Amino acid sequence: LLLEYEAEQSQFSDVPQSKQDHESKQGSVPLEAAIPMEQLFSAPAAQYLLSSLGEAPSGEPPDPKKCSPREYLEFYIFPVLLPGLAALLQEAEKEQCLEGKRTTFIPSDFLTEWLYNNNPKRREESFTELFSIPFVKDWLKDHPRPPVPLSLLLSEEEASILIQSFWRGYRVRCNSEIQELRQWQKKLREERHINEVVKKFWAKQEAK
């Protein structure tokens, strides 16, 4: 083998290195174009290539308890998982996930719900929402989720209305007459102990 390798290298020894690099860049082609895909796989593996998305290989399905890991993936996992991933990408595009850094869309939630409802064993059962799936409910009991930030729940229009209303209120409160009124109200509450009066009042109401 070493002699054969040296003989092949000697054929190109007279060609300048720069010329070899230039020709290699100009004449390079993708691997899949130069070599048929069938040759990239061994004969046993080639028969398990999926012909289309979500379609199991032809032939009798193997015993799931005795087949090889590759056979199990090709016959029992990929026919369900690949369409789910395709649906996930479509939903992510619909939710405009690629247009912003923050979004309410959670890919793992969507994929969990999709796979659960498209399980071949549940074909005749009705659609189940994510938070109604039994194992999801059990998980969330021990691992409750934090509330979704308000900034993700509001649309741009709703957020702009809140910001503008807060700014208008701030400008009004900065008015000298409004400041004087607020100081008078504060002093009145302190002198009359209005907070204590309210507490006593409700204590009497609750005692009845």
mmCIF file with all atom_site columns, C-alpha atoms in Angstrom:
data_model
loop_
_atom_site.group_PDB
_atom_site.id
_atom_site.type_symbol
_atom_site.label_atom_id
_atom_site.label_alt_id
_atom_site.label_comp_id
_atom_site.label_asym_id
_atom_site.label_entity_id
_atom_site.label_seq_id
_atom_site.pdbx_PDB_ins_code
_atom_site.Cartn_x
_atom_site.Cartn_y
_atom_site.Cartn_z
_atom_site.occupancy
_atom_site.B_iso_or_equiv
_atom_site.pdbx_formal_charge
_atom_site.auth_seq_id
_atom_site.auth_comp_id
_atom_site.auth_asym_id
_atom_site.auth_atom_id
_atom_site.pdbx_PDB_model_num
ATOM 1   C CA . LEU A 1 1   ? 0.000   0.000  0.000   1.00 0.00 ? 1   LEU A CA 1
ATOM 2   C CA . LEU A 1 2   ? 2.824   2.384  0.815   1.00 0.00 ? 2   LEU A CA 1
ATOM 3   C CA . LEU A 1 3   ? 4.475   1.751  -2.572  1.00 0.00 ? 3   LEU A CA 1
ATOM 4   C CA . GLU A 1 4   ? 1.186   2.387  -4.373  1.00 0.00 ? 4   GLU A CA 1
ATOM 5   C CA . TYR A 1 5   ? 0.687   5.639  -2.472  1.00 0.00 ? 5   TYR A CA 1
ATOM 6   C CA . GLU A 1 6   ? 4.191   6.861  -3.308  1.00 0.00 ? 6   GLU A CA 1
ATOM 7   C CA . ALA A 1 7   ? 3.660   5.972  -6.996  1.00 0.00 ? 7   ALA A CA 1
ATOM 8   C CA . GLU A 1 8   ? 0.442   8.035  -7.105  1.00 0.00 ? 8   GLU A CA 1
ATOM 9   C CA . GLN A 1 9   ? 2.134   11.009 -5.449  1.00 0.00 ? 9   GLN A CA 1
ATOM 10  C CA . SER A 1 10  ? 5.040   10.903 -7.911  1.00 0.00 ? 10  SER A CA 1
ATOM 11  C CA . GLN A 1 11  ? 2.630   11.471 -10.809 1.00 0.00 ? 11  GLN A CA 1
ATOM 12  C CA . PHE A 1 12  ? 1.800   14.924 -9.472  1.00 0.00 ? 12  PHE A CA 1
ATOM 13  C CA . SER A 1 13  ? 5.220   15.885 -8.185  1.00 0.00 ? 13  SER A CA 1
ATOM 14  C CA . ASP A 1 14  ? 6.017   17.924 -11.326 1.00 0.00 ? 14  ASP A CA 1
ATOM 15  C CA . VAL A 1 15  ? 2.906   20.095 -11.021 1.00 0.00 ? 15  VAL A CA 1
ATOM 16  C CA . PRO A 1 16  ? 3.407   23.305 -9.008  1.00 0.00 ? 16  PRO A CA 1
ATOM 17  C CA . GLN A 1 17  ? 1.592   23.341 -5.698  1.00 0.00 ? 17  GLN A CA 1
ATOM 18  C CA . SER A 1 18  ? -0.206  26.637 -6.449  1.00 0.00 ? 18  SER A CA 1
ATOM 19  C CA . LYS A 1 19  ? -1.552  25.198 -9.694  1.00 0.00 ? 19  LYS A CA 1
ATOM 20  C CA . GLN A 1 20  ? -2.767  22.072 -7.892  1.00 0.00 ? 20  GLN A CA 1
ATOM 21  C CA . ASP A 1 21  ? -4.569  24.194 -5.301  1.00 0.00 ? 21  ASP A CA 1
ATOM 22  C CA . HIS A 1 22  ? -6.163  26.359 -8.012  1.00 0.00 ? 22  HIS A CA 1
ATOM 23  C CA . GLU A 1 23  ? -7.380  23.331 -9.953  1.00 0.00 ? 23  GLU A CA 1
ATOM 24  C CA . SER A 1 24  ? -8.714  21.688 -6.833  1.00 0.00 ? 24  SER A CA 1
ATOM 25  C CA . LYS A 1 25  ? -10.735 24.788 -5.977  1.00 0.00 ? 25  LYS A CA 1
ATOM 26  C CA . GLN A 1 26  ? -12.038 25.213 -9.519  1.00 0.00 ? 26  GLN A CA 1
ATOM 27  C CA . GLY A 1 27  ? -12.901 21.585 -10.070 1.00 0.00 ? 27  GLY A CA 1
ATOM 28  C CA . SER A 1 28  ? -14.238 20.697 -6.623  1.00 0.00 ? 28  SER A CA 1
ATOM 29  C CA . VAL A 1 29  ? -17.784 19.327 -6.507  1.00 0.00 ? 29  VAL A CA 1
ATOM 30  C CA . PRO A 1 30  ? -20.017 18.386 -3.592  1.00 0.00 ? 30  PRO A CA 1
ATOM 31  C CA . LEU A 1 31  ? -19.552 14.897 -2.247  1.00 0.00 ? 31  LEU A CA 1
ATOM 32  C CA . GLU A 1 32  ? -23.156 13.943 -2.885  1.00 0.00 ? 32  GLU A CA 1
ATOM 33  C CA . ALA A 1 33  ? -22.794 14.971 -6.560  1.00 0.00 ? 33  ALA A CA 1
ATOM 34  C CA . ALA A 1 34  ? -19.600 12.971 -7.092  1.00 0.00 ? 34  ALA A CA 1
ATOM 35  C CA . ILE A 1 35  ? -20.663 9.801  -5.270  1.00 0.00 ? 35  ILE A CA 1
ATOM 36  C CA . PRO A 1 36  ? -24.141 8.282  -5.505  1.00 0.00 ? 36  PRO A CA 1
ATOM 37  C CA . MET A 1 37  ? -25.960 8.262  -2.186  1.00 0.00 ? 37  MET A CA 1
ATOM 38  C CA . GLU A 1 38  ? -26.391 4.498  -2.388  1.00 0.00 ? 38  GLU A CA 1
ATOM 39  C CA . GLN A 1 39  ? -22.615 4.093  -2.168  1.00 0.00 ? 39  GLN A CA 1
ATOM 40  C CA . LEU A 1 40  ? -22.426 6.127  1.034   1.00 0.00 ? 40  LEU A CA 1
ATOM 41  C CA . PHE A 1 41  ? -24.337 3.396  2.878   1.00 0.00 ? 41  PHE A CA 1
ATOM 42  C CA . SER A 1 42  ? -23.718 -0.264 3.245   1.00 0.00 ? 42  SER A CA 1
ATOM 43  C CA . ALA A 1 43  ? -26.121 -2.625 1.501   1.00 0.00 ? 43  ALA A CA 1
ATOM 44  C CA . PRO A 1 44  ? -28.081 -3.517 4.673   1.00 0.00 ? 44  PRO A CA 1
ATOM 45  C CA . ALA A 1 45  ? -28.378 0.147  5.682   1.00 0.00 ? 45  ALA A CA 1
ATOM 46  C CA . ALA A 1 46  ? -29.459 1.442  2.268   1.00 0.00 ? 46  ALA A CA 1
ATOM 47  C CA . GLN A 1 47  ? -32.707 -0.503 2.357   1.00 0.00 ? 47  GLN A CA 1
ATOM 48  C CA . TYR A 1 48  ? -33.823 1.467  5.425   1.00 0.00 ? 48  TYR A CA 1
ATOM 49  C CA . LEU A 1 49  ? -33.649 4.923  3.802   1.00 0.00 ? 49  LEU A CA 1
ATOM 50  C CA . LEU A 1 50  ? -36.999 6.689  4.001   1.00 0.00 ? 50  LEU A CA 1
ATOM 51  C CA . SER A 1 51  ? -38.514 7.329  0.590   1.00 0.00 ? 51  SER A CA 1
ATOM 52  C CA . SER A 1 52  ? -40.533 10.315 1.817   1.00 0.00 ? 52  SER A CA 1
ATOM 53  C CA . LEU A 1 53  ? -41.180 12.290 4.971   1.00 0.00 ? 53  LEU A CA 1
ATOM 54  C CA . GLY A 1 54  ? -43.015 10.245 7.588   1.00 0.00 ? 54  GLY A CA 1
ATOM 55  C CA . GLU A 1 55  ? -43.110 7.077  5.485   1.00 0.00 ? 55  GLU A CA 1
ATOM 56  C CA . ALA A 1 56  ? -41.752 3.860  6.970   1.00 0.00 ? 56  ALA A CA 1
ATOM 57  C CA . PRO A 1 57  ? -39.444 1.670  4.848   1.00 0.00 ? 57  PRO A CA 1
ATOM 58  C CA . SER A 1 58  ? -41.082 -0.966 2.704   1.00 0.00 ? 58  SER A CA 1
ATOM 59  C CA . GLY A 1 59  ? -41.233 -4.499 3.972   1.00 0.00 ? 59  GLY A CA 1
ATOM 60  C CA . GLU A 1 60  ? -42.480 -6.220 7.074   1.00 0.00 ? 60  GLU A CA 1
ATOM 61  C CA . PRO A 1 61  ? -41.785 -4.212 10.262  1.00 0.00 ? 61  PRO A CA 1
ATOM 62  C CA . PRO A 1 62  ? -39.272 -5.991 12.494  1.00 0.00 ? 62  PRO A CA 1
ATOM 63  C CA . ASP A 1 63  ? -39.918 -7.084 16.038  1.00 0.00 ? 63  ASP A CA 1
ATOM 64  C CA . PRO A 1 64  ? -39.390 -3.912 18.125  1.00 0.00 ? 64  PRO A CA 1
ATOM 65  C CA . LYS A 1 65  ? -37.890 -5.968 20.954  1.00 0.00 ? 65  LYS A CA 1
ATOM 66  C CA . LYS A 1 66  ? -35.372 -7.802 18.794  1.00 0.00 ? 66  LYS A CA 1
ATOM 67  C CA . CYS A 1 67  ? -34.495 -5.433 15.938  1.00 0.00 ? 67  CYS A CA 1
ATOM 68  C CA . SER A 1 68  ? -31.374 -3.290 15.734  1.00 0.00 ? 68  SER A CA 1
ATOM 69  C CA . PRO A 1 69  ? -31.399 0.338  16.914  1.00 0.00 ? 69  PRO A CA 1
ATOM 70  C CA . ARG A 1 70  ? -31.334 1.574  13.295  1.00 0.00 ? 70  ARG A CA 1
ATOM 71  C CA . GLU A 1 71  ? -34.308 -0.584 12.329  1.00 0.00 ? 71  GLU A CA 1
ATOM 72  C CA . TYR A 1 72  ? -36.222 0.613  15.370  1.00 0.00 ? 72  TYR A CA 1
ATOM 73  C CA . LEU A 1 73  ? -35.584 4.256  14.458  1.00 0.00 ? 73  LEU A CA 1
ATOM 74  C CA . GLU A 1 74  ? -36.489 3.806  10.793  1.00 0.00 ? 74  GLU A CA 1
ATOM 75  C CA . PHE A 1 75  ? -39.679 1.822  11.371  1.00 0.00 ? 75  PHE A CA 1
ATOM 76  C CA . TYR A 1 76  ? -41.053 3.148  14.675  1.00 0.00 ? 76  TYR A CA 1
ATOM 77  C CA . ILE A 1 77  ? -39.527 6.574  15.475  1.00 0.00 ? 77  ILE A CA 1
ATOM 78  C CA . PHE A 1 78  ? -38.844 8.538  12.297  1.00 0.00 ? 78  PHE A CA 1
ATOM 79  C CA . PRO A 1 79  ? -42.272 7.991  10.647  1.00 0.00 ? 79  PRO A CA 1
ATOM 80  C CA . VAL A 1 80  ? -43.817 9.929  13.551  1.00 0.00 ? 80  VAL A CA 1
ATOM 81  C CA . LEU A 1 81  ? -40.972 12.227 14.609  1.00 0.00 ? 81  LEU A CA 1
ATOM 82  C CA . LEU A 1 82  ? -40.064 13.685 11.201  1.00 0.00 ? 82  LEU A CA 1
ATOM 83  C CA . PRO A 1 83  ? -43.597 14.957 10.375  1.00 0.00 ? 83  PRO A CA 1
ATOM 84  C CA . GLY A 1 84  ? -43.714 16.401 13.892  1.00 0.00 ? 84  GLY A CA 1
ATOM 85  C CA . LEU A 1 85  ? -40.493 18.333 13.304  1.00 0.00 ? 85  LEU A CA 1
ATOM 86  C CA . ALA A 1 86  ? -41.849 19.583 9.967   1.00 0.00 ? 86  ALA A CA 1
ATOM 87  C CA . ALA A 1 87  ? -45.041 20.789 11.709  1.00 0.00 ? 87  ALA A CA 1
ATOM 88  C CA . LEU A 1 88  ? -42.881 22.424 14.391  1.00 0.00 ? 88  LEU A CA 1
ATOM 89  C CA . LEU A 1 89  ? -40.946 24.427 11.801  1.00 0.00 ? 89  LEU A CA 1
ATOM 90  C CA . GLN A 1 90  ? -44.169 25.560 10.129  1.00 0.00 ? 90  GLN A CA 1
ATOM 91  C CA . GLU A 1 91  ? -45.639 26.668 13.458  1.00 0.00 ? 91  GLU A CA 1
ATOM 92  C CA . ALA A 1 92  ? -42.416 28.477 14.405  1.00 0.00 ? 92  ALA A CA 1
ATOM 93  C CA . GLU A 1 93  ? -42.568 30.383 11.126  1.00 0.00 ? 93  GLU A CA 1
ATOM 94  C CA . LYS A 1 94  ? -46.235 31.207 11.739  1.00 0.00 ? 94  LYS A CA 1
ATOM 95  C CA . GLU A 1 95  ? -45.383 32.515 15.220  1.00 0.00 ? 95  GLU A CA 1
ATOM 96  C CA . GLN A 1 96  ? -42.591 34.656 13.700  1.00 0.00 ? 96  GLN A CA 1
ATOM 97  C CA . CYS A 1 97  ? -39.965 33.067 15.945  1.00 0.00 ? 97  CYS A CA 1
ATOM 98  C CA . LEU A 1 98  ? -37.185 33.902 13.484  1.00 0.00 ? 98  LEU A CA 1
ATOM 99  C CA . GLU A 1 99  ? -38.045 37.599 13.458  1.00 0.00 ? 99  GLU A CA 1
ATOM 100 C CA . GLY A 1 100 ? -37.488 38.331 17.157  1.00 0.00 ? 100 GLY A CA 1
ATOM 101 C CA . LYS A 1 101 ? -35.358 37.103 20.038  1.00 0.00 ? 101 LYS A CA 1
ATOM 102 C CA . ARG A 1 102 ? -38.272 36.709 22.479  1.00 0.00 ? 102 ARG A CA 1
ATOM 103 C CA . THR A 1 103 ? -41.542 34.928 21.864  1.00 0.00 ? 103 THR A CA 1
ATOM 104 C CA . THR A 1 104 ? -44.230 33.045 23.789  1.00 0.00 ? 104 THR A CA 1
ATOM 105 C CA . PHE A 1 105 ? -43.889 30.047 21.468  1.00 0.00 ? 105 PHE A CA 1
ATOM 106 C CA . ILE A 1 106 ? -42.245 27.075 23.227  1.00 0.00 ? 106 ILE A CA 1
ATOM 107 C CA . PRO A 1 107 ? -41.082 24.455 20.678  1.00 0.00 ? 107 PRO A CA 1
ATOM 108 C CA . SER A 1 108 ? -40.906 21.619 23.206  1.00 0.00 ? 108 SER A CA 1
ATOM 109 C CA . ASP A 1 109 ? -44.528 22.234 24.236  1.00 0.00 ? 109 ASP A CA 1
ATOM 110 C CA . PHE A 1 110 ? -45.746 22.181 20.654  1.00 0.00 ? 110 PHE A CA 1
ATOM 111 C CA . LEU A 1 111 ? -43.793 19.025 19.800  1.00 0.00 ? 111 LEU A CA 1
ATOM 112 C CA . THR A 1 112 ? -44.986 17.246 22.958  1.00 0.00 ? 112 THR A CA 1
ATOM 113 C CA . GLU A 1 113 ? -48.616 18.020 22.182  1.00 0.00 ? 113 GLU A CA 1
ATOM 114 C CA . TRP A 1 114 ? -48.213 17.073 18.498  1.00 0.00 ? 114 TRP A CA 1
ATOM 115 C CA . LEU A 1 115 ? -46.495 13.743 19.185  1.00 0.00 ? 115 LEU A CA 1
ATOM 116 C CA . TYR A 1 116 ? -49.009 12.819 21.878  1.00 0.00 ? 116 TYR A CA 1
ATOM 117 C CA . ASN A 1 117 ? -52.011 13.465 19.636  1.00 0.00 ? 117 ASN A CA 1
ATOM 118 C CA . ASN A 1 118 ? -50.415 11.824 16.588  1.00 0.00 ? 118 ASN A CA 1
ATOM 119 C CA . ASN A 1 119 ? -49.391 8.685  18.404  1.00 0.00 ? 119 ASN A CA 1
ATOM 120 C CA . PRO A 1 120 ? -50.533 5.742  16.221  1.00 0.00 ? 120 PRO A CA 1
ATOM 121 C CA . LYS A 1 121 ? -52.008 4.134  19.339  1.00 0.00 ? 121 LYS A CA 1
ATOM 122 C CA . ARG A 1 122 ? -54.327 7.147  19.837  1.00 0.00 ? 122 ARG A CA 1
ATOM 123 C CA . ARG A 1 123 ? -55.737 7.458  16.330  1.00 0.00 ? 123 ARG A CA 1
ATOM 124 C CA . GLU A 1 124 ? -59.367 7.073  17.424  1.00 0.00 ? 124 GLU A CA 1
ATOM 125 C CA . GLU A 1 125 ? -59.084 9.337  20.461  1.00 0.00 ? 125 GLU A CA 1
ATOM 126 C CA . SER A 1 126 ? -59.960 13.034 20.541  1.00 0.00 ? 126 SER A CA 1
ATOM 127 C CA . PHE A 1 127 ? -57.433 15.876 20.580  1.00 0.00 ? 127 PHE A CA 1
ATOM 128 C CA . THR A 1 128 ? -55.854 16.552 23.977  1.00 0.00 ? 128 THR A CA 1
ATOM 129 C CA . GLU A 1 129 ? -54.445 19.954 24.920  1.00 0.00 ? 129 GLU A CA 1
ATOM 130 C CA . LEU A 1 130 ? -50.913 20.079 26.268  1.00 0.00 ? 130 LEU A CA 1
ATOM 131 C CA . PHE A 1 131 ? -51.821 20.898 29.869  1.00 0.00 ? 131 PHE A CA 1
ATOM 132 C CA . SER A 1 132 ? -54.469 18.160 29.887  1.00 0.00 ? 132 SER A CA 1
ATOM 133 C CA . ILE A 1 133 ? -51.987 15.407 29.011  1.00 0.00 ? 133 ILE A CA 1
ATOM 134 C CA . PRO A 1 134 ? -51.639 13.197 32.126  1.00 0.00 ? 134 PRO A CA 1
ATOM 135 C CA . PHE A 1 135 ? -47.842 13.099 32.358  1.00 0.00 ? 135 PHE A CA 1
ATOM 136 C CA . VAL A 1 136 ? -47.643 16.858 31.718  1.00 0.00 ? 136 VAL A CA 1
ATOM 137 C CA . LYS A 1 137 ? -50.089 17.546 34.563  1.00 0.00 ? 137 LYS A CA 1
ATOM 138 C CA . ASP A 1 138 ? -48.068 15.322 36.892  1.00 0.00 ? 138 ASP A CA 1
ATOM 139 C CA . TRP A 1 139 ? -44.831 17.068 35.939  1.00 0.00 ? 139 TRP A CA 1
ATOM 140 C CA . LEU A 1 140 ? -46.226 20.569 36.441  1.00 0.00 ? 140 LEU A CA 1
ATOM 141 C CA . LYS A 1 141 ? -47.490 19.661 39.919  1.00 0.00 ? 141 LYS A CA 1
ATOM 142 C CA . ASP A 1 142 ? -43.902 19.249 41.087  1.00 0.00 ? 142 ASP A CA 1
ATOM 143 C CA . HIS A 1 143 ? -42.351 21.774 38.687  1.00 0.00 ? 143 HIS A CA 1
ATOM 144 C CA . PRO A 1 144 ? -44.706 24.760 38.347  1.00 0.00 ? 144 PRO A CA 1
ATOM 145 C CA . ARG A 1 145 ? -43.808 27.247 35.671  1.00 0.00 ? 145 ARG A CA 1
ATOM 146 C CA . PRO A 1 146 ? -43.154 30.916 36.410  1.00 0.00 ? 146 PRO A CA 1
ATOM 147 C CA . PRO A 1 147 ? -45.730 33.336 35.022  1.00 0.00 ? 147 PRO A CA 1
ATOM 148 C CA . VAL A 1 148 ? -45.165 34.572 31.489  1.00 0.00 ? 148 VAL A CA 1
ATOM 149 C CA . PRO A 1 149 ? -43.749 38.130 31.466  1.00 0.00 ? 149 PRO A CA 1
ATOM 150 C CA . LEU A 1 150 ? -46.286 40.810 30.602  1.00 0.00 ? 150 LEU A CA 1
ATOM 151 C CA . SER A 1 151 ? -44.013 42.043 27.808  1.00 0.00 ? 151 SER A CA 1
ATOM 152 C CA . LEU A 1 152 ? -44.589 38.754 25.963  1.00 0.00 ? 152 LEU A CA 1
ATOM 153 C CA . LEU A 1 153 ? -48.353 38.744 26.489  1.00 0.00 ? 153 LEU A CA 1
ATOM 154 C CA . LEU A 1 154 ? -49.024 42.235 25.179  1.00 0.00 ? 154 LEU A CA 1
ATOM 155 C CA . SER A 1 155 ? -49.098 43.192 21.536  1.00 0.00 ? 155 SER A CA 1
ATOM 156 C CA . GLU A 1 156 ? -47.139 46.228 20.346  1.00 0.00 ? 156 GLU A CA 1
ATOM 157 C CA . GLU A 1 157 ? -50.328 48.289 20.268  1.00 0.00 ? 157 GLU A CA 1
ATOM 158 C CA . GLU A 1 158 ? -51.336 47.312 23.816  1.00 0.00 ? 158 GLU A CA 1
ATOM 159 C CA . ALA A 1 159 ? -47.832 47.989 25.126  1.00 0.00 ? 159 ALA A CA 1
ATOM 160 C CA . SER A 1 160 ? -47.721 51.411 23.471  1.00 0.00 ? 160 SER A CA 1
ATOM 161 C CA . ILE A 1 161 ? -51.082 52.353 25.072  1.00 0.00 ? 161 ILE A CA 1
ATOM 162 C CA . LEU A 1 162 ? -49.813 51.406 28.553  1.00 0.00 ? 162 LEU A CA 1
ATOM 163 C CA . ILE A 1 163 ? -46.575 53.329 28.102  1.00 0.00 ? 163 ILE A CA 1
ATOM 164 C CA . GLN A 1 164 ? -48.347 56.418 26.814  1.00 0.00 ? 164 GLN A CA 1
ATOM 165 C CA . SER A 1 165 ? -50.916 56.365 29.648  1.00 0.00 ? 165 SER A CA 1
ATOM 166 C CA . PHE A 1 166 ? -48.151 56.042 32.253  1.00 0.00 ? 166 PHE A CA 1
ATOM 167 C CA . TRP A 1 167 ? -46.254 58.938 30.682  1.00 0.00 ? 167 TRP A CA 1
ATOM 168 C CA . ARG A 1 168 ? -49.338 61.152 30.635  1.00 0.00 ? 168 ARG A CA 1
ATOM 169 C CA . GLY A 1 169 ? -49.993 60.341 34.298  1.00 0.00 ? 169 GLY A CA 1
ATOM 170 C CA . TYR A 1 170 ? -46.399 61.143 35.176  1.00 0.00 ? 170 TYR A CA 1
ATOM 171 C CA . ARG A 1 171 ? -46.584 64.517 33.432  1.00 0.00 ? 171 ARG A CA 1
ATOM 172 C CA . VAL A 1 172 ? -49.815 65.356 35.276  1.00 0.00 ? 172 VAL A CA 1
ATOM 173 C CA . ARG A 1 173 ? -48.342 64.411 38.649  1.00 0.00 ? 173 ARG A CA 1
ATOM 174 C CA . CYS A 1 174 ? -45.412 66.735 37.979  1.00 0.00 ? 174 CYS A CA 1
ATOM 175 C CA . ASN A 1 175 ? -47.772 69.712 37.834  1.00 0.00 ? 175 ASN A CA 1
ATOM 176 C CA . SER A 1 176 ? -47.220 72.082 40.772  1.00 0.00 ? 176 SER A CA 1
ATOM 177 C CA . GLU A 1 177 ? -50.926 72.249 41.673  1.00 0.00 ? 177 GLU A CA 1
ATOM 178 C CA . ILE A 1 178 ? -51.214 68.442 41.633  1.00 0.00 ? 178 ILE A CA 1
ATOM 179 C CA . GLN A 1 179 ? -48.105 68.184 43.816  1.00 0.00 ? 179 GLN A CA 1
ATOM 180 C CA . GLU A 1 180 ? -49.644 70.595 46.311  1.00 0.00 ? 180 GLU A CA 1
ATOM 181 C CA . LEU A 1 181 ? -52.871 68.572 46.377  1.00 0.00 ? 181 LEU A CA 1
ATOM 182 C CA . ARG A 1 182 ? -51.009 65.312 46.937  1.00 0.00 ? 182 ARG A CA 1
ATOM 183 C CA . GLN A 1 183 ? -49.025 66.826 49.810  1.00 0.00 ? 183 GLN A CA 1
ATOM 184 C CA . TRP A 1 184 ? -52.261 68.048 51.416  1.00 0.00 ? 184 TRP A CA 1
ATOM 185 C CA . GLN A 1 185 ? -53.822 64.581 51.099  1.00 0.00 ? 185 GLN A CA 1
ATOM 186 C CA . LYS A 1 186 ? -50.734 62.978 52.625  1.00 0.00 ? 186 LYS A CA 1
ATOM 187 C CA . LYS A 1 187 ? -50.792 65.374 55.569  1.00 0.00 ? 187 LYS A CA 1
ATOM 188 C CA . LEU A 1 188 ? -54.502 64.782 56.077  1.00 0.00 ? 188 LEU A CA 1
ATOM 189 C CA . ARG A 1 189 ? -54.002 61.024 56.208  1.00 0.00 ? 189 ARG A CA 1
ATOM 190 C CA . GLU A 1 190 ? -51.226 61.369 58.761  1.00 0.00 ? 190 GLU A CA 1
ATOM 191 C CA . GLU A 1 191 ? -53.171 63.750 61.020  1.00 0.00 ? 191 GLU A CA 1
ATOM 192 C CA . ARG A 1 192 ? -56.388 61.788 61.046  1.00 0.00 ? 192 ARG A CA 1
ATOM 193 C CA . HIS A 1 193 ? -54.659 58.407 61.065  1.00 0.00 ? 193 HIS A CA 1
ATOM 194 C CA . ILE A 1 194 ? -56.958 57.366 58.276  1.00 0.00 ? 194 ILE A CA 1
ATOM 195 C CA . ASN A 1 195 ? -55.266 53.977 57.917  1.00 0.00 ? 195 ASN A CA 1
ATOM 196 C CA . GLU A 1 196 ? -55.946 53.101 61.547  1.00 0.00 ? 196 GLU A CA 1
ATOM 197 C CA . VAL A 1 197 ? -59.537 54.293 61.231  1.00 0.00 ? 197 VAL A CA 1
ATOM 198 C CA . VAL A 1 198 ? -60.091 52.034 58.230  1.00 0.00 ? 198 VAL A CA 1
ATOM 199 C CA . LYS A 1 199 ? -58.555 49.032 60.013  1.00 0.00 ? 199 LYS A CA 1
ATOM 200 C CA . LYS A 1 200 ? -60.779 49.540 63.072  1.00 0.00 ? 200 LYS A CA 1
ATOM 201 C CA . PHE A 1 201 ? -63.808 49.924 60.885  1.00 0.00 ? 201 PHE A CA 1
ATOM 202 C CA . TRP A 1 202 ? -63.235 46.651 59.070  1.00 0.00 ? 202 TRP A CA 1
ATOM 203 C CA . ALA A 1 203 ? -62.367 44.892 62.322  1.00 0.00 ? 203 ALA A CA 1
ATOM 204 C CA . LYS A 1 204 ? -65.777 45.861 63.679  1.00 0.00 ? 204 LYS A CA 1
ATOM 205 C CA . GLN A 1 205 ? -67.458 44.726 60.474  1.00 0.00 ? 205 GLN A CA 1
ATOM 206 C CA . GLU A 1 206 ? -65.752 41.339 60.604  1.00 0.00 ? 206 GLU A CA 1
ATOM 207 C CA . ALA A 1 207 ? -66.597 40.923 64.292  1.00 0.00 ? 207 ALA A CA 1
ATOM 208 C CA . LYS A 1 208 ? -70.306 41.218 63.458  1.00 0.00 ? 208 LYS A CA 1
#
